[in-house]
Amino acid sequence: MPPRNDAGRRPRLAGVLRAVAGLAAAGAGLLCVSAPALAAGIPGVTATPAAGGGSNYSVSIQLLLAMTALTLLPAALMTMTAFTRIAVVLGLLRQALGTGNTPSNQILLGLALFLTLFVMAPTGDRVYADAVKPYVDGKLEFEPALAAAARPMRSFMLAQTRSADLMTFARIAGRGPFASTDEVPFTVLAAAYMTSELTTAFHIGFMLFIPFVVIDLVVASVLMSMGMMMLSPMLISLPFKLMLFVLVDGWALVMGSLAASFQVAA
């Protein structure tokens, strides 16, 4: 049995943790709507003397905004990262195979989450290096760190967004034309990004459906020609679809193609 290479795993684990920390910081930063209040250094909990000799405790705006940002992090994960495209494609793949609830929703969401971390790792590393680490080390104030964290996320989202979708939402919002991508409001960018991701996911799903639909048509035609009209074609075609998917190493092909479908932000 070969020895375990723990020394090589630690740097990989550290890179993943840095990416997660960077993405969490970027998501929380973009969701904070009151940066000056957070930058003021207000204590999390304040205590004031009470009439009976005790103390009254109150939660400050800083802690309230931090907790609100944490509750909105799942929404940021689904709307600002690669999660949407991956989850939709995996769901369409399961329908194309016709396997019902196999794999289960939990398995598909787990695959989508970890593939999202893989795709977003370079962006997370940039956020960590440009914003999180300087802020923790005291080299940047909160507002400059927030702007530095937003830049890699905006670059990633713009790289995946179609120009037609961006112009559509800019026209609806009454904004534009924009001299540069830095002038695009985040609300316009987020809406255009989600629309582009859904469009791309359905394009990929259509391509995945084609070979399995062909198998269903061939099996249905053979059964009709043999007079077996009472036998469900799905019952016969499912083993052939599974065999085809296994022979072409379908999971590795789909996951690798999904990861490669994201354009690298400049």
Short mmCIF file of C-alpha atoms in Angstrom, two decimals:
data_model
loop_
_atom_site.label_atom_id
_atom_site.label_comp_id
_atom_site.label_asym_id
_atom_site.label_seq_id
_atom_site.Cartn_x
_atom_site.Cartn_y
_atom_site.Cartn_z
CA MET A 1 0.00 0.00 0.00
CA PRO A 2 1.61 3.34 -1.05
CA PRO A 3 2.30 5.89 1.72
CA ARG A 4 -0.10 8.76 2.15
CA ASN A 5 1.12 12.08 0.80
CA ASP A 6 -0.14 14.32 3.62
CA ALA A 7 2.39 17.02 2.78
CA GLY A 8 0.89 17.46 -0.67
CA ARG A 9 -2.67 17.51 0.64
CA ARG A 10 -2.13 20.32 3.13
CA PRO A 11 -1.35 23.02 0.52
CA ARG A 12 -4.39 21.92 -1.50
CA LEU A 13 -6.61 22.10 1.59
CA ALA A 14 -5.18 25.50 2.46
CA GLY A 15 -5.92 26.72 -1.07
CA VAL A 16 -9.51 25.53 -0.83
CA LEU A 17 -9.95 27.24 2.55
CA ARG A 18 -8.50 30.47 1.15
CA ALA A 19 -10.89 30.29 -1.80
CA VAL A 20 -13.89 29.70 0.49
CA ALA A 21 -12.84 32.56 2.74
CA GLY A 22 -12.35 34.85 -0.23
CA LEU A 23 -15.70 34.01 -1.79
CA ALA A 24 -17.48 34.40 1.54
CA ALA A 25 -15.87 37.77 2.05
CA ALA A 26 -16.78 38.90 -1.46
CA GLY A 27 -20.37 37.74 -1.08
CA ALA A 28 -20.76 39.37 2.30
CA GLY A 29 -19.12 42.54 1.05
CA LEU A 30 -21.34 42.87 -1.99
CA LEU A 31 -24.42 42.24 0.13
CA CYS A 32 -23.56 44.91 2.71
CA VAL A 33 -25.59 47.98 1.89
CA SER A 34 -24.18 50.22 4.62
CA ALA A 35 -20.41 50.12 4.39
CA PRO A 36 -19.80 53.39 6.29
CA ALA A 37 -21.60 52.02 9.36
CA LEU A 38 -19.44 48.92 9.31
CA ALA A 39 -16.29 50.96 8.85
CA ALA A 40 -17.03 53.17 11.84
CA GLY A 41 -15.83 50.54 14.29
CA ILE A 42 -19.03 50.43 16.35
CA PRO A 43 -18.83 47.76 19.07
CA GLY A 44 -20.97 44.68 18.52
CA VAL A 45 -22.86 44.91 21.85
CA THR A 46 -23.26 48.06 23.97
CA ALA A 47 -24.18 48.11 27.66
CA THR A 48 -25.89 51.01 29.43
CA PRO A 49 -26.61 51.31 33.17
CA ALA A 50 -30.16 50.42 34.20
CA ALA A 51 -32.25 52.10 36.88
CA GLY A 52 -32.07 49.13 39.27
CA GLY A 53 -28.32 48.90 39.21
CA GLY A 54 -28.14 46.39 36.34
CA SER A 55 -27.25 46.85 32.68
CA ASN A 56 -29.23 47.08 29.47
CA TYR A 57 -27.64 45.45 26.43
CA SER A 58 -28.31 46.50 22.84
CA VAL A 59 -27.09 45.09 19.54
CA SER A 60 -25.38 47.59 17.27
CA ILE A 61 -25.98 48.12 13.58
CA GLN A 62 -22.63 46.50 12.82
CA LEU A 63 -23.60 43.14 14.29
CA LEU A 64 -27.07 43.35 12.76
CA LEU A 65 -25.67 43.94 9.27
CA ALA A 66 -23.11 41.16 9.73
CA MET A 67 -25.81 38.66 10.68
CA THR A 68 -27.98 39.82 7.78
CA ALA A 69 -25.08 39.33 5.37
CA LEU A 70 -24.53 35.80 6.68
CA THR A 71 -28.19 34.88 6.10
CA LEU A 72 -27.93 36.14 2.52
CA LEU A 73 -24.74 34.21 1.71
CA PRO A 74 -26.69 31.20 0.29
CA ALA A 75 -28.47 33.58 -2.08
CA ALA A 76 -25.11 35.04 -3.09
CA LEU A 77 -23.78 31.53 -3.71
CA MET A 78 -26.65 30.76 -6.08
CA THR A 79 -26.71 34.10 -7.90
CA MET A 80 -23.08 35.25 -8.07
CA THR A 81 -21.12 32.04 -8.66
CA ALA A 82 -21.05 29.07 -11.03
CA PHE A 83 -23.57 27.16 -8.90
CA THR A 84 -26.67 27.96 -10.99
CA ARG A 85 -25.35 26.63 -14.29
CA ILE A 86 -23.91 23.48 -12.74
CA ALA A 87 -27.03 22.64 -10.71
CA VAL A 88 -29.39 23.16 -13.68
CA VAL A 89 -27.25 21.05 -16.03
CA LEU A 90 -27.01 18.20 -13.54
CA GLY A 91 -30.78 18.28 -13.04
CA LEU A 92 -31.37 18.17 -16.80
CA LEU A 93 -28.88 15.31 -17.13
CA ARG A 94 -30.82 13.26 -14.59
CA GLN A 95 -34.05 13.87 -16.53
CA ALA A 96 -32.35 12.94 -19.81
CA LEU A 97 -31.19 9.64 -18.32
CA GLY A 98 -34.70 8.97 -17.05
CA THR A 99 -33.49 7.61 -13.71
CA GLY A 100 -36.15 9.35 -11.62
CA ASN A 101 -34.68 10.55 -8.32
CA THR A 102 -31.34 8.80 -8.79
CA PRO A 103 -28.93 10.46 -8.05
CA SER A 104 -30.87 12.21 -5.28
CA ASN A 105 -31.16 15.98 -4.97
CA GLN A 106 -28.68 15.98 -2.08
CA ILE A 107 -26.05 14.23 -4.19
CA LEU A 108 -26.55 16.57 -7.15
CA LEU A 109 -26.40 19.65 -4.92
CA GLY A 110 -23.23 18.32 -3.28
CA LEU A 111 -21.62 17.77 -6.68
CA ALA A 112 -22.69 21.24 -7.78
CA LEU A 113 -21.32 22.83 -4.60
CA PHE A 114 -17.88 21.24 -4.78
CA LEU A 115 -17.56 21.82 -8.53
CA THR A 116 -18.51 25.44 -7.84
CA LEU A 117 -15.67 25.68 -5.32
CA PHE A 118 -13.32 24.22 -7.95
CA VAL A 119 -14.41 26.71 -10.62
CA MET A 120 -14.43 29.70 -8.26
CA ALA A 121 -11.07 28.88 -6.61
CA PRO A 122 -9.01 31.31 -8.77
CA THR A 123 -11.50 34.12 -8.11
CA GLY A 124 -11.52 33.28 -4.40
CA ASP A 125 -7.72 33.35 -4.30
CA ARG A 126 -7.73 36.82 -5.89
CA VAL A 127 -10.30 38.08 -3.38
CA TYR A 128 -8.27 36.67 -0.50
CA ALA A 129 -4.98 38.10 -1.75
CA ASP A 130 -6.33 41.53 -2.77
CA ALA A 131 -8.88 42.20 -0.03
CA VAL A 132 -9.16 39.73 2.85
CA LYS A 133 -5.49 39.37 3.77
CA PRO A 134 -4.67 43.12 3.54
CA TYR A 135 -7.77 43.91 5.62
CA VAL A 136 -6.90 41.32 8.29
CA ASP A 137 -3.30 42.58 8.38
CA GLY A 138 -4.52 46.15 8.85
CA LYS A 139 -3.13 47.39 5.53
CA LEU A 140 -6.57 48.30 4.12
CA GLU A 141 -9.61 49.93 5.62
CA PHE A 142 -13.01 48.34 5.18
CA GLU A 143 -14.25 50.39 2.23
CA PRO A 144 -11.09 49.92 0.07
CA ALA A 145 -11.10 46.22 0.99
CA LEU A 146 -14.75 45.96 -0.03
CA ALA A 147 -13.98 47.54 -3.40
CA ALA A 148 -10.98 45.23 -3.87
CA ALA A 149 -13.11 42.17 -3.06
CA ALA A 150 -15.82 43.22 -5.51
CA ARG A 151 -13.48 43.61 -8.49
CA PRO A 152 -12.64 39.88 -9.02
CA MET A 153 -16.30 38.90 -8.58
CA ARG A 154 -17.44 41.51 -11.09
CA SER A 155 -14.76 40.35 -13.54
CA PHE A 156 -15.92 36.74 -13.24
CA MET A 157 -19.59 37.64 -13.69
CA LEU A 158 -18.89 39.93 -16.65
CA ALA A 159 -16.84 37.20 -18.36
CA GLN A 160 -19.88 34.86 -18.31
CA THR A 161 -22.53 37.48 -19.16
CA ARG A 162 -23.79 37.93 -22.70
CA SER A 163 -23.66 41.47 -24.04
CA ALA A 164 -27.26 41.20 -25.29
CA ASP A 165 -28.52 40.33 -21.81
CA LEU A 166 -26.49 43.13 -20.26
CA MET A 167 -27.86 45.69 -22.71
CA THR A 168 -31.41 44.40 -22.23
CA PHE A 169 -31.41 44.96 -18.47
CA ALA A 170 -29.54 48.25 -18.84
CA ARG A 171 -32.27 49.45 -21.19
CA ILE A 172 -34.99 48.28 -18.80
CA ALA A 173 -33.28 50.11 -15.93
CA GLY A 174 -32.81 53.22 -18.06
CA ARG A 175 -29.03 53.11 -17.70
CA GLY A 176 -26.22 53.23 -20.19
CA PRO A 177 -24.52 53.24 -22.55
CA PHE A 178 -21.49 52.48 -20.39
CA ALA A 179 -18.02 53.74 -21.22
CA SER A 180 -16.44 50.81 -19.37
CA THR A 181 -17.49 47.71 -17.46
CA ASP A 182 -16.72 49.48 -14.16
CA GLU A 183 -19.76 51.70 -14.74
CA VAL A 184 -22.22 48.79 -14.92
CA PRO A 185 -24.41 48.83 -11.77
CA PHE A 186 -24.36 45.65 -9.76
CA THR A 187 -28.15 45.27 -9.97
CA VAL A 188 -27.98 45.27 -13.77
CA LEU A 189 -25.00 42.93 -13.79
CA ALA A 190 -26.61 40.43 -11.40
CA ALA A 191 -29.83 40.20 -13.43
CA ALA A 192 -27.95 39.85 -16.73
CA TYR A 193 -25.58 37.27 -15.22
CA MET A 194 -28.39 35.05 -13.94
CA THR A 195 -30.19 35.22 -17.31
CA SER A 196 -27.01 34.33 -19.19
CA GLU A 197 -26.28 31.44 -16.83
CA LEU A 198 -29.76 29.96 -17.31
CA THR A 199 -29.47 30.34 -21.09
CA THR A 200 -26.09 28.62 -21.14
CA ALA A 201 -27.33 25.84 -18.84
CA PHE A 202 -30.28 25.12 -21.14
CA HIS A 203 -28.00 25.08 -24.19
CA ILE A 204 -25.79 22.48 -22.51
CA GLY A 205 -28.85 20.53 -21.37
CA PHE A 206 -30.18 20.41 -24.94
CA MET A 207 -26.92 18.91 -26.16
CA LEU A 208 -27.05 16.32 -23.37
CA PHE A 209 -30.61 15.32 -24.27
CA ILE A 210 -29.89 14.54 -27.95
CA PRO A 211 -28.16 11.10 -27.66
CA PHE A 212 -30.65 9.86 -25.06
CA VAL A 213 -33.65 11.01 -27.13
CA VAL A 214 -32.19 9.12 -30.12
CA ILE A 215 -31.99 5.95 -28.02
CA ASP A 216 -35.61 6.41 -26.89
CA LEU A 217 -36.75 6.87 -30.52
CA VAL A 218 -34.87 3.78 -31.74
CA VAL A 219 -36.21 1.60 -28.92
CA ALA A 220 -39.77 2.88 -29.41
CA SER A 221 -39.58 2.22 -33.17
CA VAL A 222 -38.28 -1.32 -32.64
CA LEU A 223 -41.01 -2.12 -30.13
CA MET A 224 -43.69 -0.71 -32.44
CA SER A 225 -42.41 -2.78 -35.37
CA MET A 226 -42.50 -5.92 -33.18
CA GLY A 227 -46.06 -5.18 -32.07
CA MET A 228 -45.08 -4.71 -28.42
CA MET A 229 -47.18 -1.59 -27.95
CA MET A 230 -48.07 -2.41 -24.34
CA LEU A 231 -44.41 -2.51 -23.26
CA SER A 232 -43.02 0.81 -22.04
CA PRO A 233 -40.11 1.99 -24.23
CA MET A 234 -38.57 3.73 -21.19
CA LEU A 235 -38.21 0.36 -19.44
CA ILE A 236 -36.13 -0.99 -22.34
CA SER A 237 -34.18 2.16 -23.21
CA LEU A 238 -33.00 2.90 -19.66
CA PRO A 239 -30.36 0.11 -19.55
CA PHE A 240 -29.05 1.19 -22.96
CA LYS A 241 -28.80 4.82 -21.86
CA LEU A 242 -26.98 3.83 -18.69
CA MET A 243 -24.63 1.60 -20.67
CA LEU A 244 -23.87 4.42 -23.13
CA PHE A 245 -23.27 6.88 -20.29
CA VAL A 246 -20.90 4.50 -18.52
CA LEU A 247 -18.99 3.53 -21.68
CA VAL A 248 -18.20 7.15 -22.56
CA ASP A 249 -17.23 7.92 -18.92
CA GLY A 250 -20.16 10.30 -18.77
CA TRP A 251 -19.71 11.78 -15.31
CA ALA A 252 -16.10 12.77 -15.88
CA LEU A 253 -17.01 14.12 -19.33
CA VAL A 254 -19.93 16.20 -18.04
CA MET A 255 -18.13 17.54 -15.00
CA GLY A 256 -15.00 18.36 -16.98
CA SER A 257 -17.00 20.06 -19.74
CA LEU A 258 -18.95 22.07 -17.18
CA ALA A 259 -15.76 23.29 -15.49
CA ALA A 260 -14.25 24.18 -18.86
CA SER A 261 -17.36 26.06 -19.99
CA PHE A 262 -16.59 28.99 -17.67
CA GLN A 263 -14.49 31.67 -19.23
CA VAL A 264 -11.49 32.80 -17.23
CA ALA A 265 -11.81 36.42 -16.14
CA ALA A 266 -8.96 38.65 -17.21
#
